[in-house]
């Protein structure tokens, strides 16, 4: 559907893509949606006890993300190559 809209719909508003450009943009949007969902699931799978422990140590939000949550979620997410 994205490819159809990019290739046939956008010329109606004055933006034209070649077939290859429309395919690259469309597949990039599709892949980005899947990767975003994988990363969201990896972030939410970090146990809440880890976040609570970081808060009890007085870490800020960014320190918690950088030092506690992101290192664990990177190991969980399967699309890290």
PDB file of C-alpha atoms in Angstrom:
ATOM      1  CA  UNK A   1       0.000   0.000   0.000  1.00  0.00           C
ATOM      2  CA  UNK A   2       2.849   2.375   0.808  1.00  0.00           C
ATOM      3  CA  UNK A   3       4.472   1.673  -2.548  1.00  0.00           C
ATOM      4  CA  UNK A   4       1.189   2.274  -4.343  1.00  0.00           C
ATOM      5  CA  UNK A   5       0.678   5.617  -2.602  1.00  0.00           C
ATOM      6  CA  UNK A   6       4.270   6.716  -3.194  1.00  0.00           C
ATOM      7  CA  UNK A   7       4.314   5.813  -6.869  1.00  0.00           C
ATOM      8  CA  UNK A   8       0.758   6.641  -7.949  1.00  0.00           C
ATOM      9  CA  UNK A   9      -0.570   9.006  -5.271  1.00  0.00           C
ATOM     10  CA  UNK A  10       2.232  11.503  -4.813  1.00  0.00           C
ATOM     11  CA  UNK A  11       2.216  12.705  -8.467  1.00  0.00           C
ATOM     12  CA  UNK A  12      -1.255  14.141  -7.779  1.00  0.00           C
ATOM     13  CA  UNK A  13       0.300  16.584  -5.310  1.00  0.00           C
ATOM     14  CA  UNK A  14       3.269  17.343  -7.549  1.00  0.00           C
ATOM     15  CA  UNK A  15       5.890  14.961  -6.145  1.00  0.00           C
ATOM     16  CA  UNK A  16       7.075  12.273  -8.543  1.00  0.00           C
ATOM     17  CA  UNK A  17       9.341   9.339  -7.754  1.00  0.00           C
ATOM     18  CA  UNK A  18      10.962   6.822 -10.044  1.00  0.00           C
ATOM     19  CA  UNK A  19      10.019   3.210  -9.435  1.00  0.00           C
ATOM     20  CA  UNK A  20      13.322   2.469  -7.710  1.00  0.00           C
ATOM     21  CA  UNK A  21      13.122   5.555  -5.490  1.00  0.00           C
ATOM     22  CA  UNK A  22       9.545   4.747  -4.483  1.00  0.00           C
ATOM     23  CA  UNK A  23      10.581   1.173  -3.668  1.00  0.00           C
ATOM     24  CA  UNK A  24      13.536   2.288  -1.550  1.00  0.00           C
ATOM     25  CA  UNK A  25      11.458   4.837   0.375  1.00  0.00           C
ATOM     26  CA  UNK A  26       8.543   2.436   0.834  1.00  0.00           C
ATOM     27  CA  UNK A  27      10.631  -0.475   2.036  1.00  0.00           C
ATOM     28  CA  UNK A  28      12.597   1.861   4.316  1.00  0.00           C
ATOM     29  CA  UNK A  29       9.374   3.052   5.980  1.00  0.00           C
ATOM     30  CA  UNK A  30       8.180  -0.530   6.350  1.00  0.00           C
ATOM     31  CA  UNK A  31      11.469  -1.699   7.873  1.00  0.00           C
ATOM     32  CA  UNK A  32      11.603   1.322  10.180  1.00  0.00           C
ATOM     33  CA  UNK A  33       8.207   0.427  11.613  1.00  0.00           C
ATOM     34  CA  UNK A  34       9.305  -3.137  12.384  1.00  0.00           C
ATOM     35  CA  UNK A  35      12.603  -2.035  13.903  1.00  0.00           C
ATOM     36  CA  UNK A  36      10.856   0.595  16.039  1.00  0.00           C
ATOM     37  CA  UNK A  37       8.496  -2.058  17.410  1.00  0.00           C
ATOM     38  CA  UNK A  38      11.395  -4.406  18.161  1.00  0.00           C
ATOM     39  CA  UNK A  39      13.246  -1.638  20.024  1.00  0.00           C
ATOM     40  CA  UNK A  40      10.095  -0.629  21.922  1.00  0.00           C
ATOM     41  CA  UNK A  41       9.588  -4.221  23.040  1.00  0.00           C
ATOM     42  CA  UNK A  42      13.233  -4.509  24.079  1.00  0.00           C
ATOM     43  CA  UNK A  43      12.992  -1.327  26.161  1.00  0.00           C
ATOM     44  CA  UNK A  44       9.789  -2.444  27.857  1.00  0.00           C
ATOM     45  CA  UNK A  45      11.202  -5.895  28.638  1.00  0.00           C
ATOM     46  CA  UNK A  46      13.819  -4.512  31.036  1.00  0.00           C
ATOM     47  CA  UNK A  47      12.562  -5.428  34.515  1.00  0.00           C
ATOM     48  CA  UNK A  48      11.019  -2.578  36.479  1.00  0.00           C
ATOM     49  CA  UNK A  49      13.227  -3.492  39.435  1.00  0.00           C
ATOM     50  CA  UNK A  50      16.234  -2.293  37.458  1.00  0.00           C
ATOM     51  CA  UNK A  51      14.650   1.138  36.968  1.00  0.00           C
ATOM     52  CA  UNK A  52      13.631   1.317  40.627  1.00  0.00           C
ATOM     53  CA  UNK A  53      17.163   0.411  41.695  1.00  0.00           C
ATOM     54  CA  UNK A  54      18.578   3.185  39.523  1.00  0.00           C
ATOM     55  CA  UNK A  55      16.112   5.676  41.013  1.00  0.00           C
ATOM     56  CA  UNK A  56      17.047   4.596  44.529  1.00  0.00           C
ATOM     57  CA  UNK A  57      20.692   5.284  43.694  1.00  0.00           C
ATOM     58  CA  UNK A  58      19.738   8.809  42.670  1.00  0.00           C
ATOM     59  CA  UNK A  59      20.419   8.438  38.949  1.00  0.00           C
ATOM     60  CA  UNK A  60      18.733  10.888  36.605  1.00  0.00           C
ATOM     61  CA  UNK A  61      16.544   9.742  33.724  1.00  0.00           C
ATOM     62  CA  UNK A  62      19.383  10.015  31.206  1.00  0.00           C
ATOM     63  CA  UNK A  63      21.852   8.262  33.505  1.00  0.00           C
ATOM     64  CA  UNK A  64      19.324   5.469  33.989  1.00  0.00           C
ATOM     65  CA  UNK A  65      18.777   5.134  30.251  1.00  0.00           C
ATOM     66  CA  UNK A  66      22.489   5.233  29.397  1.00  0.00           C
ATOM     67  CA  UNK A  67      23.792   3.053  32.206  1.00  0.00           C
ATOM     68  CA  UNK A  68      20.973   0.637  33.025  1.00  0.00           C
ATOM     69  CA  UNK A  69      18.182   0.337  30.473  1.00  0.00           C
ATOM     70  CA  UNK A  70      19.899   0.713  27.085  1.00  0.00           C
ATOM     71  CA  UNK A  71      22.746  -1.768  27.735  1.00  0.00           C
ATOM     72  CA  UNK A  72      20.193  -4.417  28.679  1.00  0.00           C
ATOM     73  CA  UNK A  73      17.787  -3.659  25.847  1.00  0.00           C
ATOM     74  CA  UNK A  74      20.572  -3.776  23.244  1.00  0.00           C
ATOM     75  CA  UNK A  75      21.355  -7.306  24.353  1.00  0.00           C
ATOM     76  CA  UNK A  76      17.680  -8.268  24.108  1.00  0.00           C
ATOM     77  CA  UNK A  77      16.860  -6.752  20.691  1.00  0.00           C
ATOM     78  CA  UNK A  78      17.513  -9.198  17.829  1.00  0.00           C
ATOM     79  CA  UNK A  79      18.198  -6.516  15.161  1.00  0.00           C
ATOM     80  CA  UNK A  80      21.512  -5.183  16.405  1.00  0.00           C
ATOM     81  CA  UNK A  81      23.875  -6.031  13.538  1.00  0.00           C
TER      82      UNK A  81
END
